[in-house]
Short mmCIF file of C-alpha atoms in Angstrom, two decimals:
data_model
loop_
_atom_site.label_atom_id
_atom_site.label_comp_id
_atom_site.label_asym_id
_atom_site.label_seq_id
_atom_site.Cartn_x
_atom_site.Cartn_y
_atom_site.Cartn_z
CA LEU A 1 11.46 -8.55 16.69
CA TRP A 2 11.30 -4.79 16.22
CA LYS A 3 14.38 -4.94 13.97
CA ALA A 4 12.53 -7.48 11.80
CA TYR A 5 9.58 -5.10 11.65
CA THR A 6 11.91 -2.23 10.70
CA LEU A 7 13.48 -4.29 7.96
CA LYS A 8 10.05 -5.36 6.68
CA PHE A 9 8.93 -1.70 6.44
CA LEU A 10 12.10 -0.61 4.60
CA ASP A 11 12.18 -3.54 2.27
CA SER A 12 8.41 -3.26 1.47
CA TYR A 13 8.79 0.43 0.73
CA SER A 14 11.61 -0.30 -1.68
CA TYR A 15 9.80 -3.14 -3.32
CA PHE A 16 6.42 -1.41 -3.81
CA SER A 17 7.99 1.96 -4.88
CA PHE A 18 10.04 0.19 -7.55
CA SER A 19 7.23 -1.99 -8.72
CA VAL A 20 4.89 1.03 -9.19
CA ILE A 21 7.29 2.86 -11.57
CA PHE A 22 8.89 -0.31 -13.08
CA THR A 23 7.31 -0.27 -16.49
CA LEU A 24 7.25 3.49 -16.85
CA PHE A 25 10.93 3.66 -15.81
CA LEU A 26 11.96 1.18 -18.50
CA SER A 27 9.77 2.92 -21.14
CA GLU A 28 10.84 6.49 -20.34
CA ASP A 29 14.44 6.12 -19.34
CA PHE A 30 15.52 3.14 -21.47
CA GLY A 31 13.23 3.33 -24.47
CA TYR A 32 11.47 -0.05 -24.02
CA THR A 33 7.97 -0.44 -25.60
CA ASP A 34 5.01 -1.02 -23.31
CA VAL A 35 4.88 -4.77 -24.18
CA GLN A 36 8.67 -5.11 -23.59
CA ALA A 37 8.50 -3.36 -20.30
CA GLY A 38 5.51 -5.42 -19.22
CA THR A 39 7.24 -8.59 -20.17
CA LEU A 40 10.34 -7.69 -18.17
CA TYR A 41 8.09 -6.88 -15.18
CA GLY A 42 6.71 -10.46 -15.48
CA ILE A 43 10.24 -11.84 -15.77
CA TRP A 44 11.30 -9.96 -12.61
CA GLY A 45 8.41 -11.44 -10.62
CA ALA A 46 8.91 -14.94 -11.98
CA ALA A 47 12.63 -14.72 -11.27
CA ILE A 48 12.00 -14.07 -7.59
CA THR A 49 9.64 -17.15 -7.42
CA VAL A 50 12.04 -19.48 -9.35
CA LEU A 51 15.17 -18.36 -7.51
CA GLY A 52 13.32 -18.57 -4.20
CA LEU A 53 12.45 -22.24 -4.84
CA THR A 54 15.85 -23.27 -6.11
CA THR A 55 18.05 -21.40 -3.62
CA GLY A 56 16.03 -22.08 -0.36
CA TRP A 57 18.82 -24.33 0.75
CA VAL A 58 21.17 -21.35 0.87
CA ILE A 59 18.98 -19.69 3.48
CA ASP A 60 18.94 -22.95 5.51
CA ASN A 61 22.75 -22.99 5.45
CA LEU A 62 23.27 -19.29 6.16
CA GLY A 63 20.60 -18.76 8.83
CA VAL A 64 18.44 -15.75 9.33
CA ALA A 65 20.99 -13.14 10.38
CA SER A 66 23.50 -13.86 7.65
CA SER A 67 20.82 -14.26 4.94
CA LEU A 68 19.41 -10.78 5.81
CA ARG A 69 22.86 -9.24 5.65
CA TRP A 70 23.65 -10.77 2.30
CA GLY A 71 20.21 -10.06 1.02
CA PHE A 72 20.22 -6.33 1.85
CA VAL A 73 23.83 -5.77 0.75
CA LEU A 74 23.08 -7.42 -2.64
CA SER A 75 19.91 -5.39 -3.02
CA LEU A 76 21.77 -2.16 -2.14
CA ILE A 77 24.34 -2.99 -4.82
CA SER A 78 21.64 -3.78 -7.33
CA ARG A 79 19.55 -0.63 -6.61
CA ILE A 80 22.62 1.65 -6.85
CA TRP A 81 23.51 -0.05 -10.18
CA ILE A 82 20.01 0.40 -11.44
CA LEU A 83 20.08 4.02 -10.37
CA LEU A 84 23.27 4.69 -12.26
CA ALA A 85 22.68 2.35 -15.26
CA THR A 86 22.60 3.81 -18.72
CA SER A 87 22.78 0.51 -20.71
CA ARG A 88 20.15 -2.05 -21.17
CA THR A 89 22.60 -4.87 -20.42
CA ALA A 90 23.34 -3.54 -16.99
CA LEU A 91 19.62 -3.02 -16.28
CA LEU A 92 18.65 -6.52 -17.44
CA PHE A 93 21.33 -8.18 -15.34
CA ASN A 94 19.95 -6.54 -12.29
CA ILE A 95 16.25 -6.91 -12.74
CA CYS A 96 16.51 -10.51 -14.07
CA LEU A 97 19.19 -11.86 -11.67
CA LEU A 98 20.80 -9.71 -9.04
CA LEU A 99 17.76 -7.98 -7.56
CA PRO A 100 15.49 -11.10 -7.62
CA MET A 101 18.37 -12.98 -5.82
CA ALA A 102 18.50 -10.28 -3.14
CA ASN A 103 14.72 -10.30 -2.79
CA CYS A 104 14.92 -14.07 -2.17
CA LEU A 105 17.29 -13.56 0.78
CA GLY A 106 15.13 -10.84 2.33
CA ILE A 107 11.34 -11.34 1.86
CA PRO A 108 11.01 -15.03 2.96
CA VAL A 109 13.70 -14.81 5.59
CA LEU A 110 11.87 -12.02 7.44
CA THR A 111 8.89 -14.39 7.72
CA VAL A 112 11.21 -16.96 9.29
CA ALA A 113 12.49 -14.29 11.58
CA ILE A 114 9.07 -13.41 12.97
CA ARG A 115 8.43 -17.04 13.73
CA ARG A 116 11.84 -17.39 15.39
CA TYR A 117 11.48 -14.28 17.48
CA THR A 118 8.08 -14.96 18.88
CA THR A 119 6.24 -17.65 20.93
CA THR A 120 3.10 -19.56 20.32
CA HIS A 121 1.38 -17.12 22.75
CA ASN A 122 2.01 -13.97 20.66
CA ARG A 123 2.83 -15.27 17.21
CA GLY A 124 -0.59 -14.66 15.62
CA PHE A 125 -0.58 -10.99 16.65
CA ALA A 126 3.07 -10.64 15.61
CA PHE A 127 2.33 -11.86 12.12
CA GLY A 128 -0.77 -9.63 11.89
CA LEU A 129 1.41 -6.59 12.76
CA PHE A 130 4.01 -7.87 10.32
CA TYR A 131 1.67 -7.75 7.38
CA SER A 132 0.11 -4.45 8.57
CA ILE A 133 3.59 -2.83 8.47
CA MET A 134 3.89 -4.15 4.85
CA ASN A 135 0.68 -2.50 3.93
CA VAL A 136 1.64 0.79 5.61
CA ALA A 137 4.91 0.80 3.62
CA ALA A 138 3.00 0.08 0.46
CA LEU A 139 0.62 2.97 1.21
CA LEU A 140 3.49 5.34 1.77
CA SER A 141 5.23 4.37 -1.55
CA GLY A 142 2.25 5.90 -3.53
CA PRO A 143 2.59 9.47 -2.26
CA MET A 144 6.39 9.27 -2.52
CA VAL A 145 6.19 8.22 -6.10
CA ASP A 146 3.82 11.17 -6.84
CA VAL A 147 6.26 13.55 -5.15
CA CYS A 148 9.15 12.25 -7.27
CA THR A 149 7.31 12.01 -10.61
CA VAL A 150 4.71 14.73 -10.48
CA TRP A 151 6.26 17.53 -8.50
CA TYR A 152 9.81 16.86 -9.86
CA LYS A 153 9.58 16.79 -13.66
CA ARG A 154 12.58 16.22 -15.81
CA GLU A 155 12.49 14.70 -19.27
CA ALA A 156 14.54 11.53 -19.71
CA ASP A 157 17.48 11.48 -22.17
CA THR A 158 18.08 7.84 -23.19
CA ALA A 159 21.48 8.77 -24.57
CA LYS A 160 22.91 9.86 -21.31
CA TRP A 161 22.33 9.65 -17.53
CA SER A 162 20.06 12.22 -15.93
CA LEU A 163 18.21 12.33 -12.57
CA THR A 164 14.63 11.87 -13.85
CA GLY A 165 11.61 11.47 -11.56
CA TYR A 166 11.79 7.68 -11.85
CA ARG A 167 15.37 7.61 -10.97
CA LEU A 168 14.59 9.89 -7.98
CA VAL A 169 12.19 7.12 -6.82
CA VAL A 170 14.95 4.57 -7.22
CA LEU A 171 17.18 6.90 -5.12
CA THR A 172 14.65 6.88 -2.23
CA THR A 173 14.77 3.08 -2.30
CA VAL A 174 18.60 3.24 -2.19
CA VAL A 175 18.35 5.43 1.01
CA ALA A 176 15.80 2.92 2.58
CA ASN A 177 18.22 0.08 1.63
CA VAL A 178 21.18 1.70 3.32
CA LEU A 179 19.17 1.89 6.49
CA ALA A 180 18.16 -1.75 6.11
CA VAL A 181 21.83 -2.76 5.69
CA LEU A 182 22.69 -1.03 8.94
CA VAL A 183 19.82 -2.60 10.86
CA SER A 184 20.50 -6.09 9.43
CA TRP A 185 24.11 -5.88 10.72
CA THR A 186 22.73 -5.83 14.29
CA VAL A 187 20.44 -8.83 13.90
CA ARG A 188 21.41 -11.86 15.96
CA GLU A 189 20.91 -15.53 15.28
CA ILE A 190 18.53 -16.33 18.13
CA LYS A 191 15.37 -18.11 19.02
CA VAL A 192 12.70 -17.11 21.60
CA GLU A 193 11.14 -19.90 23.60
CA THR A 194 8.62 -20.06 26.37
CA ARG A 195 9.69 -21.83 29.55
CA LYS A 196 6.80 -22.93 31.76
CA HIS A 197 6.99 -22.07 35.35
CA ARG A 198 4.52 -21.74 38.31
CA ASN A 199 6.72 -20.27 41.00
CA SER A 200 4.02 -18.23 42.66
CA ASP A 201 0.27 -17.86 43.03
CA ALA A 202 0.47 -14.80 40.70
CA ASP A 203 1.85 -17.02 37.95
CA GLN A 204 -1.02 -19.41 38.34
CA GLU A 205 -3.61 -16.56 38.25
CA GLU A 206 -1.99 -15.41 34.97
CA GLY A 207 -2.40 -18.88 33.50
CA GLY A 208 1.19 -19.97 33.91
CA GLU A 209 2.22 -18.65 30.49
CA GLY A 210 5.95 -18.69 31.58
CA ARG A 211 8.83 -16.47 30.70
CA GLU A 212 10.36 -15.81 27.27
CA ASP A 213 13.93 -17.19 27.07
CA VAL A 214 16.21 -15.97 24.34
CA SER A 215 18.78 -18.49 23.24
CA THR A 216 21.35 -18.69 20.42
CA PHE A 217 20.05 -20.63 17.42
CA GLU A 218 22.46 -23.08 15.95
CA VAL A 219 22.21 -23.24 12.11
CA SER A 220 22.17 -26.79 10.87
CA ALA A 221 23.96 -26.78 7.58
CA GLY A 222 23.33 -29.41 4.85
CA SER A 223 23.85 -30.15 1.30
CA PRO A 224 21.22 -29.01 -1.29
CA TRP A 225 20.26 -32.62 -2.00
CA GLN A 226 19.89 -33.46 1.66
CA ILE A 227 17.65 -30.39 2.32
CA VAL A 228 15.53 -30.97 -0.68
CA SER A 229 15.06 -34.67 -0.09
CA GLU A 230 14.02 -34.00 3.62
CA THR A 231 11.47 -31.46 2.38
CA VAL A 232 9.85 -33.57 -0.30
CA ARG A 233 9.44 -36.38 2.16
CA THR A 234 7.13 -34.36 4.37
CA ARG A 235 3.34 -34.38 3.98
CA VAL A 236 3.09 -30.73 5.04
CA PHE A 237 5.15 -29.66 2.00
CA TRP A 238 2.86 -31.45 -0.42
CA ARG A 239 -0.23 -30.07 1.19
CA TYR A 240 1.18 -26.59 0.95
CA LEU A 241 2.18 -27.12 -2.69
CA ALA A 242 -1.26 -28.42 -3.54
#
């Protein structure tokens, strides 16, 4: 559970730090107009949503642990590529495809992980802490962006690569991403369940909550059509969609 919290903090810091500088980075370092940069920001967000809907079956087949590893490895490659990119083509490939795909394998999977690693007894508090950690990471991203862009001033040269303040922000997200990759490689495919027991009077006084058992979670693979068809046949999905 704490590994999932750590990954949430590192991923949220990277996401919010990059989103804060996104349009300015494109304008200053790549010469995009404000309208073009804003449009690309919208495309980036939309791509995360669209890819998340169309590739959800990939997560179902990979499972939590493998999805997190793939997601953070892809996001590390993408962030390093963005950091070193000098051409618009390389930049567009990353912000419109590779980075959104990596985001899809990280952000929603961590939510599944919290549910998998908790019980009904502590799940509400666990999710509350989960989103609090996200907000703390978002709060930290602000001062870090200021340090990189206000205290470290270097004019961008669109003709060649240079470590500008905005690229320095991207560099901090690369460092956070490296740590996330290392943590993700230690995540196991498990599920926590509560086993009821009343072996003593003390257990009865405590309400018989039971002990938490950790077991290996078996990933049930299926075809995209099978997973989608099972989903659309459930009422819960349509209520959520509405």
